[in-house]
Amino acid sequence: MVKKPKPDLRVEIGSCILENPVMVASGTFGYAEEFKGFMDLRKLGAIVTKTITVKPRSGNLPPRTCETPSGMLNSVGLENPGIGSFIKEKIPFLEDLSIPIIVSIASEDKPDEFLVLAELLDRIKAVSAIELNISCPNIKKDRLISQDASETFNLVKAVRGITGKCLITKLSPNVTSVPEIALAAQEAGSEAVALVNTFIGMSIDIHKRASRINSLVGGLSGPAIRPLAVRMVWEVYNKIKVPIIGMGGIMDIESAIEFVLAGATAVSTGTANFIDPAISLGIVSGLRKHMEDNNIADLREIRGKLKICAD
Amino acid sequence: MTATQVKVKIISNRKIKNNCWRLELDSGAIARSASPGQFLEIKVCDEGLPLLRRPISIHGVNGSRVQLIYEVVGSGTRVLSGRRKGEFLDIIGPLGKGFEYGRKPVGKSVLVAGGMGVAPLLFLARRLKPAKPLVLIGAGSKEQLLCLQEFKAFGCRMAIATDDGSAGFKGKVTEMLDRLLREMPDAGRPGNIYACGPQPMLKAVAKICRGHNISSQLSLERHMACGFGACLGCVVSTKSGYKRVCKEGPVFKGEELVW
Ligand SMILES: Cc1cc2nc3c(=O)[nH]c(=O)nc-3n(C[C@H](O)[C@H](O)[C@H](O)COP(=O)(O)OP(=O)(O)OC[C@H]3O[C@@H](n4cnc5c(N)ncnc54)[C@H](O)[C@@H]3O)c2cc1C
Ligand SMILES: Cc1cc2nc3c(=O)[nH]c(=O)nc-3n(C[C@H](O)[C@H](O)[C@H](O)COP(=O)(O)O)c2cc1C
């Protein structure tokens, strides 16, 4: 029997080359230093930082998290030190890791803040890509940019105009059609899309007759959202050409492969990092083994290769 | 020691009274490096629900044994109470910043525990043993009092308060603390007050200590998703902004908190 060559785990996200397709989702991995005692960070495919804004943000009033059936709600509200401190205090550690660093950014008031942030990050060598978080449900706004295709297009286009870095757009699941927004991001020059951000949810303590988190509503994540997220990745995969970074309740190797079969080029662990801080590396080795066992040389062979179940 | 994720063997897991259980784990590394006020994040089951870990304070260490006590209050602690001797438990720890105490504490130390608040304070009492701290314990009733024998064994002086007066002072442990401080001669005033218990109790301790111009160290509880500083879920308001209970705490100076 002819053995296939060793599996090649490398994937391309636009101009970024990842040694393996496993990344960590924004806001669930801090600035990576929180995890250094648990794992060898250099073995990750890429790291996405907590979302950064122009000014420091103290975030929402606590309580900010609660557990829900197979998931959790959060309303952290983008607490972060602001771009100045981020560059000074967090970049040096990330730079030393010598793996792709993706910085997630968001605006608080005006979309122009994205341009300020992108311009600053464009000059930093350690930054491989910029992820546009236009989908955070936890900042008080009537509507998110990612809930409107033309706003998404305009924003991505504007940022595209000022940076040559790889651009990723993070999409919200809280829309009628994710593919429509994904298409707008692609047309405007986004080199990849990341989905999904959290679903807007709510949970009530019946004894206190009160919401479980201070902001009333928050973002739902974890295994509870996985089937919804897989469906959205599949829909988007069938509409666009650029790579998809899939996430939503990935807890183990099986759920990671599920996203690849739905069409994801890379996957991100989110909530799982809180429970099992080194799970992302467990998924990397599990993925390698799955490829060896199934004679898969490159994930391209199975990406989006989904059959329809029949009796 | 930085926190690590390890699987540790359950030496015993027994009900002590009412809904309270004592869990003993075998981990030399954690037993050696843990300090009072620190906690563990426990995955109560390897598969299935609940999803998130549960934070429980370190109650004591003995050789390579780590002791915890917990009250069954919901699904996570219920599942934990079903775990048996000989099984392995996935834990992360030791986590957080514990109580500050010198080798030779200045002035007397007073420990104030409400309900399950005895959990981290017994560990502290053990470390403060040579200084013979005064321990004030409060509970709803006599049946709910925990760890009296253990504190006595460390040579602590004790005072008890119960809401219904079934043992000791009738009333809140914080009323007892206030009276005690009023009656104390200036020279005998405590140098440090350490407290753990429900939020209203801690708030009252902070206020009383402020009134008497004594520094307090309070161990707080907040819902947390990770326990090691990543999720920013467990923040508490302080004079220098939000701080993470899991990382900058769970022990905070009463003077620093904004209530
Ligand atoms: C630093 C720290 C140390 C603690 N030490 C002890 C201890 O030594 N002994 C003990 O009995 N309890 C301790 N607690 C409280 C303990 O964590 C909760 O009682 C436990 O998480 C309840 O889980 P549950 O699933 O049984 O209850 P549920 O009410 O069903 O839990 C639902 C969710 O709320 C969270 N939650 C509920 N109550 C609390 C609480 N008081 N604090 C934080 N999160 C909570 C749970 O973790 C879970 O995510 C500590 C809490 C913290 C933060
Ligand atoms: C506590 C918490 C904080 C988050 N913060 C951010 C954030 O700052 N920016 C962002 O784009 N997504 C944020 N997310 C969303 C995650 O990146 C991810 O999209 C989502 O949690 C779904 O993945 P999961 O189910 O695996 O957690 C956050 C999620 C959680 C649970």
XYZ file of C-alpha atoms in Angstrom, chain A residues 24-32 34 47-59 64 74 76-87 90 94 101-109 113-114 117-118 121 129-139 141 144-145 155 168-171 194 196-198 247 274, chain B residues 230-232:
81
model
C -8.180 31.293 19.236
C -11.194 33.606 19.088
C -11.119 37.272 20.034
C -12.027 37.998 23.657
C -11.577 34.416 24.790
C -7.786 34.391 24.922
C -6.966 37.777 26.440
C -3.645 38.934 25.005
C -2.255 35.368 25.102
C -2.865 34.748 30.370
C -3.781 34.302 17.887
C -6.608 36.822 17.685
C -6.403 39.432 20.430
C -9.232 40.830 22.519
C -10.904 43.614 20.525
C -9.084 46.952 20.851
C -10.648 50.406 20.607
C -9.003 53.819 20.180
C -9.599 54.875 23.774
C -9.407 52.637 26.840
C -12.793 51.126 27.697
C -13.791 50.002 31.155
C -16.544 47.759 29.803
C -21.131 40.178 33.042
C -21.446 37.529 28.288
C -18.035 42.232 28.831
C -18.565 45.249 26.601
C -15.119 45.365 25.005
C -13.122 46.209 28.126
C -9.631 46.951 26.815
C -6.695 49.275 27.544
C -6.988 51.227 24.256
C -4.672 51.072 21.251
C -1.844 53.114 22.829
C -1.353 50.846 25.827
C -2.008 47.778 23.715
C 0.865 48.596 21.393
C 0.884 43.800 24.811
C 2.956 38.737 21.149
C -0.914 37.782 15.345
C -4.323 39.054 14.366
C -5.495 42.204 16.090
C -9.233 42.624 16.479
C -10.461 46.222 16.375
C -13.766 48.036 16.849
C -15.212 51.531 16.898
C -17.145 52.968 19.824
C -18.894 55.960 18.256
C -12.162 55.011 14.505
C -11.516 51.828 12.516
C -6.746 51.925 14.485
C -5.872 50.318 11.159
C -1.521 48.786 13.321
C -3.741 40.674 10.072
C -6.497 42.963 11.268
C -9.896 41.574 12.216
C -12.737 44.058 11.928
C -15.141 43.391 14.773
C -18.279 44.931 13.348
C -20.429 42.443 15.216
C -20.019 42.957 18.976
C -23.492 42.740 20.515
C -22.342 44.311 23.777
C -22.014 47.954 22.937
C -26.039 50.704 19.493
C -24.369 46.877 14.248
C -22.385 47.638 11.105
C -16.357 50.196 6.152
C -10.596 39.713 8.133
C -14.206 40.719 8.790
C -15.944 39.227 11.813
C -19.616 38.661 11.126
C -14.705 35.057 10.602
C -19.818 33.648 14.085
C -19.740 36.245 16.809
C -22.156 35.607 19.682
C -16.266 29.179 15.190
C -12.080 29.073 29.515
C -8.961 35.835 30.363
C -12.702 36.416 30.134
C -13.023 39.694 32.110
